[in-house]
mmCIF file of C-alpha atoms in Angstrom:
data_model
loop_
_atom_site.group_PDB
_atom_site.id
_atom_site.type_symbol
_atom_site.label_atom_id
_atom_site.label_comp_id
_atom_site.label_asym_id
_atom_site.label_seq_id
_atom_site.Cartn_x
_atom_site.Cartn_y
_atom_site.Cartn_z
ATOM 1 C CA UNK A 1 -1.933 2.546 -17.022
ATOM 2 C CA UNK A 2 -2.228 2.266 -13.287
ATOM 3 C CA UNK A 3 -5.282 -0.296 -12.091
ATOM 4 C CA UNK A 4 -6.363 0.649 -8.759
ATOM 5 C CA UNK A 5 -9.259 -1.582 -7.967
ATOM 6 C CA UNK A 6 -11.485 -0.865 -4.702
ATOM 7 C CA UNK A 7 -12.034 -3.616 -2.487
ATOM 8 C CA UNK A 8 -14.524 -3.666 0.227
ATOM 9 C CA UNK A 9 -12.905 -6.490 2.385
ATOM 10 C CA UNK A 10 -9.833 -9.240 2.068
ATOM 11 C CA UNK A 11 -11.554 -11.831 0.415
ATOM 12 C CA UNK A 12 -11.699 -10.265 -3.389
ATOM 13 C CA UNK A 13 -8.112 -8.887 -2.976
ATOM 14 C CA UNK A 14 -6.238 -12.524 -4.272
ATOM 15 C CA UNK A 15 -8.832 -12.353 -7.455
ATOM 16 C CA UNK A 16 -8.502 -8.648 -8.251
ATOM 17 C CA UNK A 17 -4.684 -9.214 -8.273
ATOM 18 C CA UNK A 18 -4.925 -12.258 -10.799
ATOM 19 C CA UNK A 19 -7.179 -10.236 -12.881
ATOM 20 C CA UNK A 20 -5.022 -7.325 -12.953
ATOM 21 C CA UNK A 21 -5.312 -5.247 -10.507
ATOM 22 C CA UNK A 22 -1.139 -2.893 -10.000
ATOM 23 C CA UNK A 23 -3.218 -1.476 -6.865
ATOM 24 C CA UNK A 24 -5.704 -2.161 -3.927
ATOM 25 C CA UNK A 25 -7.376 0.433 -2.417
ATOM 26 C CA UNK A 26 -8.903 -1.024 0.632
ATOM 27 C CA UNK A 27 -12.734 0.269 1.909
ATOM 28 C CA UNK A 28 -15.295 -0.578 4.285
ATOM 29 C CA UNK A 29 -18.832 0.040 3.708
ATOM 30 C CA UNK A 30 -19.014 1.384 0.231
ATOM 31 C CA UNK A 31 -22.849 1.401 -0.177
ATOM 32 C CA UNK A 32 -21.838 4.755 2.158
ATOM 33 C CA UNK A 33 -18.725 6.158 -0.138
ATOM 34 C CA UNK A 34 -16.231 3.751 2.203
ATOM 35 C CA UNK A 35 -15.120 4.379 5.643
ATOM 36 C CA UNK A 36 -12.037 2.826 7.155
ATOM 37 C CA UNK A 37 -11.272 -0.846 7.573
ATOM 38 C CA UNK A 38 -10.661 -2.942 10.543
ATOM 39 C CA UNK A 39 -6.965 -3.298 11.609
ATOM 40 C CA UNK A 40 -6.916 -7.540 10.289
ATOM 41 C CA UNK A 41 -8.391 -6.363 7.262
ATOM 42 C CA UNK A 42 -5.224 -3.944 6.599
ATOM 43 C CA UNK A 43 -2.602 -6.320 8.266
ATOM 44 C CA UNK A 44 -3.755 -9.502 6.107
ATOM 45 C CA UNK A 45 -3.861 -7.722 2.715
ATOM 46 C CA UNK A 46 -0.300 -5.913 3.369
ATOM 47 C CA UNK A 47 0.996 -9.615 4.330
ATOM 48 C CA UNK A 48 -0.714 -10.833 0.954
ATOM 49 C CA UNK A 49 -0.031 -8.160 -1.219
ATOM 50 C CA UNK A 50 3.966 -7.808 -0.391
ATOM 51 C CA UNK A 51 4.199 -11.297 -1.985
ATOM 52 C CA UNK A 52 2.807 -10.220 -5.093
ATOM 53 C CA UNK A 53 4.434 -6.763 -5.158
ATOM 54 C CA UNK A 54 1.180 -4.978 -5.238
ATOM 55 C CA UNK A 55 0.381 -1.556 -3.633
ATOM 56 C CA UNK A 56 -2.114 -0.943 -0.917
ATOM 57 C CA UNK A 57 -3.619 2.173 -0.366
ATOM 58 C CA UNK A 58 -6.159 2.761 2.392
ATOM 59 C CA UNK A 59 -9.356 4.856 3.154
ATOM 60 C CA UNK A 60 -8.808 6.525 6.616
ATOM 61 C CA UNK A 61 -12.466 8.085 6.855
ATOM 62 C CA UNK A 62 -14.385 7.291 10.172
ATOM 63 C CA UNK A 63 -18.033 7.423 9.564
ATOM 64 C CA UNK A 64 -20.222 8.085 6.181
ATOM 65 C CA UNK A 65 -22.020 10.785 4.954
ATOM 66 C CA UNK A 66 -20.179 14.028 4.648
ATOM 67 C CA UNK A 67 -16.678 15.195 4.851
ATOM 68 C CA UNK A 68 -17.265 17.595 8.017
ATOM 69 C CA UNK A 69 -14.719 16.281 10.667
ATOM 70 C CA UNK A 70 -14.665 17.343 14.586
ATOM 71 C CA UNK A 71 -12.022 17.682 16.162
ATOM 72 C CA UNK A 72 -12.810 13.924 17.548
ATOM 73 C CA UNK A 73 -12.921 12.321 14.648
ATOM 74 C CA UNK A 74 -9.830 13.826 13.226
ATOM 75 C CA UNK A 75 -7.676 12.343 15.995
ATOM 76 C CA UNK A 76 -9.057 8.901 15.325
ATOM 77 C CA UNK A 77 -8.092 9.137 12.103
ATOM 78 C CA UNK A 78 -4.742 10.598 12.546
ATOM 79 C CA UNK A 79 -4.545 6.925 15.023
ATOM 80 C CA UNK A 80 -5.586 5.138 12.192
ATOM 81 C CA UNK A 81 -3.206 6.644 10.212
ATOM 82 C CA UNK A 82 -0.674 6.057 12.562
ATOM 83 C CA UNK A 83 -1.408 2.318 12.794
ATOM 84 C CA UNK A 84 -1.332 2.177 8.475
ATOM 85 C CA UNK A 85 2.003 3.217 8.460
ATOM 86 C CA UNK A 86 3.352 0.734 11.490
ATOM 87 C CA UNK A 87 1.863 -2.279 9.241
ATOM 88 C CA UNK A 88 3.529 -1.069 5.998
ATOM 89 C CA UNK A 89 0.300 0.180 3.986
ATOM 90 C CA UNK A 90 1.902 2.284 1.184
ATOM 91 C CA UNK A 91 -0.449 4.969 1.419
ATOM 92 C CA UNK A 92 -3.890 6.677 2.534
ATOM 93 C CA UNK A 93 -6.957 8.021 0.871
ATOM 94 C CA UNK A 94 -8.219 11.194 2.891
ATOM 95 C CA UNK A 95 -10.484 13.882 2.209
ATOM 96 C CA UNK A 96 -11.918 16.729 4.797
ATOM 97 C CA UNK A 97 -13.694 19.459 3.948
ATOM 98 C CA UNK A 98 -15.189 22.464 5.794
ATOM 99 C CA UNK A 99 -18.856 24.101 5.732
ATOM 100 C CA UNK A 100 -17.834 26.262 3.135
ATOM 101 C CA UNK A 101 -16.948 22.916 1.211
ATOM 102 C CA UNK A 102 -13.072 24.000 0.830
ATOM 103 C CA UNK A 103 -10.618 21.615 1.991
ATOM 104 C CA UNK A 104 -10.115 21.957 5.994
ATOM 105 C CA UNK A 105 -6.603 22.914 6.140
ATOM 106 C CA UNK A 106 -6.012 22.109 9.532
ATOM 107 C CA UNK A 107 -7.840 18.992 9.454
ATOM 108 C CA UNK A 108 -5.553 18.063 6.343
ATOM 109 C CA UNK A 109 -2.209 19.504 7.559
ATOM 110 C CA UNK A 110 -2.724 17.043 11.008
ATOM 111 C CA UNK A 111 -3.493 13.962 8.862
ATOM 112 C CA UNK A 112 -0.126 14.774 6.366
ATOM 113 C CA UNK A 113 1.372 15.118 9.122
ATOM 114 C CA UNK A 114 0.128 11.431 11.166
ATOM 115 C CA UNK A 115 1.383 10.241 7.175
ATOM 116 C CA UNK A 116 4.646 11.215 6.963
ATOM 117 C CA UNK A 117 6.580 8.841 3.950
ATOM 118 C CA UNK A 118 2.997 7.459 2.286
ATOM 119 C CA UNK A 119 1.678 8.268 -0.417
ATOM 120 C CA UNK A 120 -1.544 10.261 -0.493
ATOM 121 C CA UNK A 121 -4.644 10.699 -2.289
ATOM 122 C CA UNK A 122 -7.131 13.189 -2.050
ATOM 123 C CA UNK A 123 -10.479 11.592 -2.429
ATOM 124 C CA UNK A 124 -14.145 12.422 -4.355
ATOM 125 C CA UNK A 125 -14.354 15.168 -1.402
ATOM 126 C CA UNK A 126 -12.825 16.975 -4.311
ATOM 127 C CA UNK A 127 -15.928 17.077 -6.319
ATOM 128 C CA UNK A 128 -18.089 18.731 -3.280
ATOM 129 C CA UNK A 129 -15.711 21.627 -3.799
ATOM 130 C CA UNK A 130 -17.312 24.404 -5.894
ATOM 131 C CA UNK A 131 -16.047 24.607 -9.699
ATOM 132 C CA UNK A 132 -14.582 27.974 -9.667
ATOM 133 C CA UNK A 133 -12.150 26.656 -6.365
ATOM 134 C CA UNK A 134 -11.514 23.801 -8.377
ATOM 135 C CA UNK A 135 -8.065 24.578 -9.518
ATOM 136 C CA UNK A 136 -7.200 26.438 -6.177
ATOM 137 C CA UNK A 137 -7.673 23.235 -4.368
ATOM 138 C CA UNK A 138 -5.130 21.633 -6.810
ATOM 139 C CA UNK A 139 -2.685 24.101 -5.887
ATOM 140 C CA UNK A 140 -2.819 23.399 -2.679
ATOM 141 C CA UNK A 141 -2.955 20.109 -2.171
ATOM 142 C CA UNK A 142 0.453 19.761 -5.042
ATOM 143 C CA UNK A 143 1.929 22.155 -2.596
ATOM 144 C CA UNK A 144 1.201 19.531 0.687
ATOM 145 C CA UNK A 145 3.115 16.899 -0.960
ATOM 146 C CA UNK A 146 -0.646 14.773 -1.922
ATOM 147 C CA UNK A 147 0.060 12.175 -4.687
ATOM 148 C CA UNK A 148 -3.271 12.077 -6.679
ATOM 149 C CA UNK A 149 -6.924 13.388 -6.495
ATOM 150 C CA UNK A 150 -9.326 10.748 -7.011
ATOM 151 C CA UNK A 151 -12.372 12.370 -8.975
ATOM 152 C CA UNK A 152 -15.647 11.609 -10.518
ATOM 153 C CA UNK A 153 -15.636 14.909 -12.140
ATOM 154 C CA UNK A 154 -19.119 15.694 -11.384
ATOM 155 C CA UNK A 155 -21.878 14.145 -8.786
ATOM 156 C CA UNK A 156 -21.916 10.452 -8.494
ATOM 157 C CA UNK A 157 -24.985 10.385 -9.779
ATOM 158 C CA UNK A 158 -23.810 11.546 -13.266
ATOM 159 C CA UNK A 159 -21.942 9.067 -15.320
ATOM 160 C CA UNK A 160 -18.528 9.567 -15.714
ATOM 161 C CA UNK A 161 -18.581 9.907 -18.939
ATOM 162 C CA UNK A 162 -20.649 12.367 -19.105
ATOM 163 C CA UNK A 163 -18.069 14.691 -17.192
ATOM 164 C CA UNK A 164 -15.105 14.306 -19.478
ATOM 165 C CA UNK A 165 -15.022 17.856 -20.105
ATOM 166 C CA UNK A 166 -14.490 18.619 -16.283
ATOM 167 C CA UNK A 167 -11.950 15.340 -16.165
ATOM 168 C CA UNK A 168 -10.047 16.909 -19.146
ATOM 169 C CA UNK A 169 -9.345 20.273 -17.622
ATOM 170 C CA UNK A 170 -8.600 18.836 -13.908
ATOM 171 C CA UNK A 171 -6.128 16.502 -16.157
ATOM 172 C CA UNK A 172 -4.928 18.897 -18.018
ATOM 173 C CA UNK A 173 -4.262 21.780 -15.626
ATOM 174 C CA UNK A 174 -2.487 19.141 -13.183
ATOM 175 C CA UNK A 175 -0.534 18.205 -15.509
ATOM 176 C CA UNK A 176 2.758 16.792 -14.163
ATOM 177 C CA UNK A 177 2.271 18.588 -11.006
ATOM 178 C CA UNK A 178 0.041 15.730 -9.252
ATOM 179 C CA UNK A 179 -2.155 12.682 -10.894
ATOM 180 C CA UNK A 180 -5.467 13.303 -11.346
ATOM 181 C CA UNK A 181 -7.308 9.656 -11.121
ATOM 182 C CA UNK A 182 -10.800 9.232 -12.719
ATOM 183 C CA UNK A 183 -13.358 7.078 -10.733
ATOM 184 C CA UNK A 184 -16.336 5.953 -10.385
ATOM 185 C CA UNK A 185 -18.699 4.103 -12.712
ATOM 186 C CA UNK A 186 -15.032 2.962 -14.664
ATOM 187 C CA UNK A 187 -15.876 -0.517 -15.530
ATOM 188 C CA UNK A 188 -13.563 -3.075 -17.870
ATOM 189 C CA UNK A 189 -15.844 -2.358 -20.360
ATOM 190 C CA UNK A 190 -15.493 1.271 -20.526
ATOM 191 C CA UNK A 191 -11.846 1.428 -19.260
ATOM 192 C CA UNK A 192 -10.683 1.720 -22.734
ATOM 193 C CA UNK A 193 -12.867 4.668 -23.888
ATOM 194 C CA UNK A 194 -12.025 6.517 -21.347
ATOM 195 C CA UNK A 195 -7.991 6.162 -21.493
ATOM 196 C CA UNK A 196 -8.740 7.357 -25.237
ATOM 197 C CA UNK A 197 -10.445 10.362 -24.323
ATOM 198 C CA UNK A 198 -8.471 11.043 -21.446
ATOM 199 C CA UNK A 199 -4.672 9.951 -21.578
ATOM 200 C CA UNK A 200 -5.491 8.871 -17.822
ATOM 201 C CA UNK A 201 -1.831 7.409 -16.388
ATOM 202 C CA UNK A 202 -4.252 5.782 -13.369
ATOM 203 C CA UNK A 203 -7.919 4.583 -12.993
ATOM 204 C CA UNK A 204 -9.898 3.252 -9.868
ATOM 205 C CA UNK A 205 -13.093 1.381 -9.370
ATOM 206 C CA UNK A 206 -14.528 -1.978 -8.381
ATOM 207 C CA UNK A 207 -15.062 -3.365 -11.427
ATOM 208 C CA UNK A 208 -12.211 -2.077 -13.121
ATOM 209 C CA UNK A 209 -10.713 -5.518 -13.716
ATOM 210 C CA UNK A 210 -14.236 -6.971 -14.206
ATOM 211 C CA UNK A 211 -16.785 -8.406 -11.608
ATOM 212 C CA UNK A 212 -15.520 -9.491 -8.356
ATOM 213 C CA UNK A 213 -18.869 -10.267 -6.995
ATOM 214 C CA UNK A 214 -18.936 -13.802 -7.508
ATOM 215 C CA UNK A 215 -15.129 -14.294 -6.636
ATOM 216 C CA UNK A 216 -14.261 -16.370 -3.435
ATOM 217 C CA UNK A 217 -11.054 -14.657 -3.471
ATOM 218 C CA UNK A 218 -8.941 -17.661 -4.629
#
């Protein structure tokens, strides 16, 4: 199984590695969901990561709260986007949504587009989408060429493993279309429960390799 652990700046990256982490999903601000990182953030853990053949993956999201971009904001992040993929960051986690809470196509298609050759994930935007849409919005983000969908399976404020039945279906209806990727609240200690229940080929969270909190990233 796939260990993406989320970092919220360059100084847990070296530890999460050593402990296990396959890939780093870089964040700013994550008491707010994560919103994108500084440009020396991205260009020192590329540099550090190459040397240990780990992936990087990126949150290109310019502001917290919700997932309602303007026309503004989508072209800084398609800039962002552009600057990820001049420094060699494997791929980007995205997410916009419109009022209707369905994915904003046109939002999307302009940030695939700013992407060309990453990878990309679809981020917990996915669970503000309504239940019955669910498997619509899977659809169309395996026909855009998205990687994964990173997914609580319910609110954050539900545990996650309460919401294996939702997890289950998403998993099971994507099936080798497009990875589904269970996070948040996935902890060391819970890691292998859930790959049991699940068959999950990829997991995400902070603590997914165990605490990083007291790490001074050596």
């Amino acid at each position: 199984m796939i260990k993406e652990v989320c970092v919220e700046n360059f100084t847990l990256v070296p530890s999460a590695i050593k402990k296990g982490a396959h890939r780093i999903e870089l964040c700013d601000n994550l008491s707010v969901g994560g919103t994108t990182v500084s440009y020396g953030v991205a260009a020192k853990t590329v540099s550090y990561c190459r040397n240990t053949n780990t992936k990087v993956m990126a949150i290109v999201r310019p502001r917290g709260g919700n997932f309602f971009y303007n026309e503004d904001e989508v072209d800084i992040m398609c800039q962002d986007i552009h600057l990820f993929n001049q420094l060699g960051i494997n791929g980007i986690v995205i997410g916009c949504l419109n009022r209707d809470n369905w994915i904003d196509e046109g939002a999307m298609e302009k940030c695939l587009t700013a992407a060309a050759g990453m990878e990309i994930t679809f981020h917990m935007a996915f669970d503000e989408i309504a239940p019955k849409r669910k498997r619509q919005a899977i659809d169309w983000l395996v026909s855009h060429a998205v990687h994964r969908i990173l997914t609580h399976g319910g609110p954050l404020s539900t545990r996650i493993e309460d919401n294996l039945s939702a997890l289950k279906s998403y998993i099971e209806y994507a099936s080798e279309k497009i990875v589904i990727i269970p996070g948040g609240g996935i902890t060391s200690a819970n890691l292998p429960f859930l790959s049991s229940e699940l068959g999950m080929k990829e997991a995400h969270g902070t603590k997914i390799v165990g605490d990083l909190s007291h790490s001074n990233g050596q």
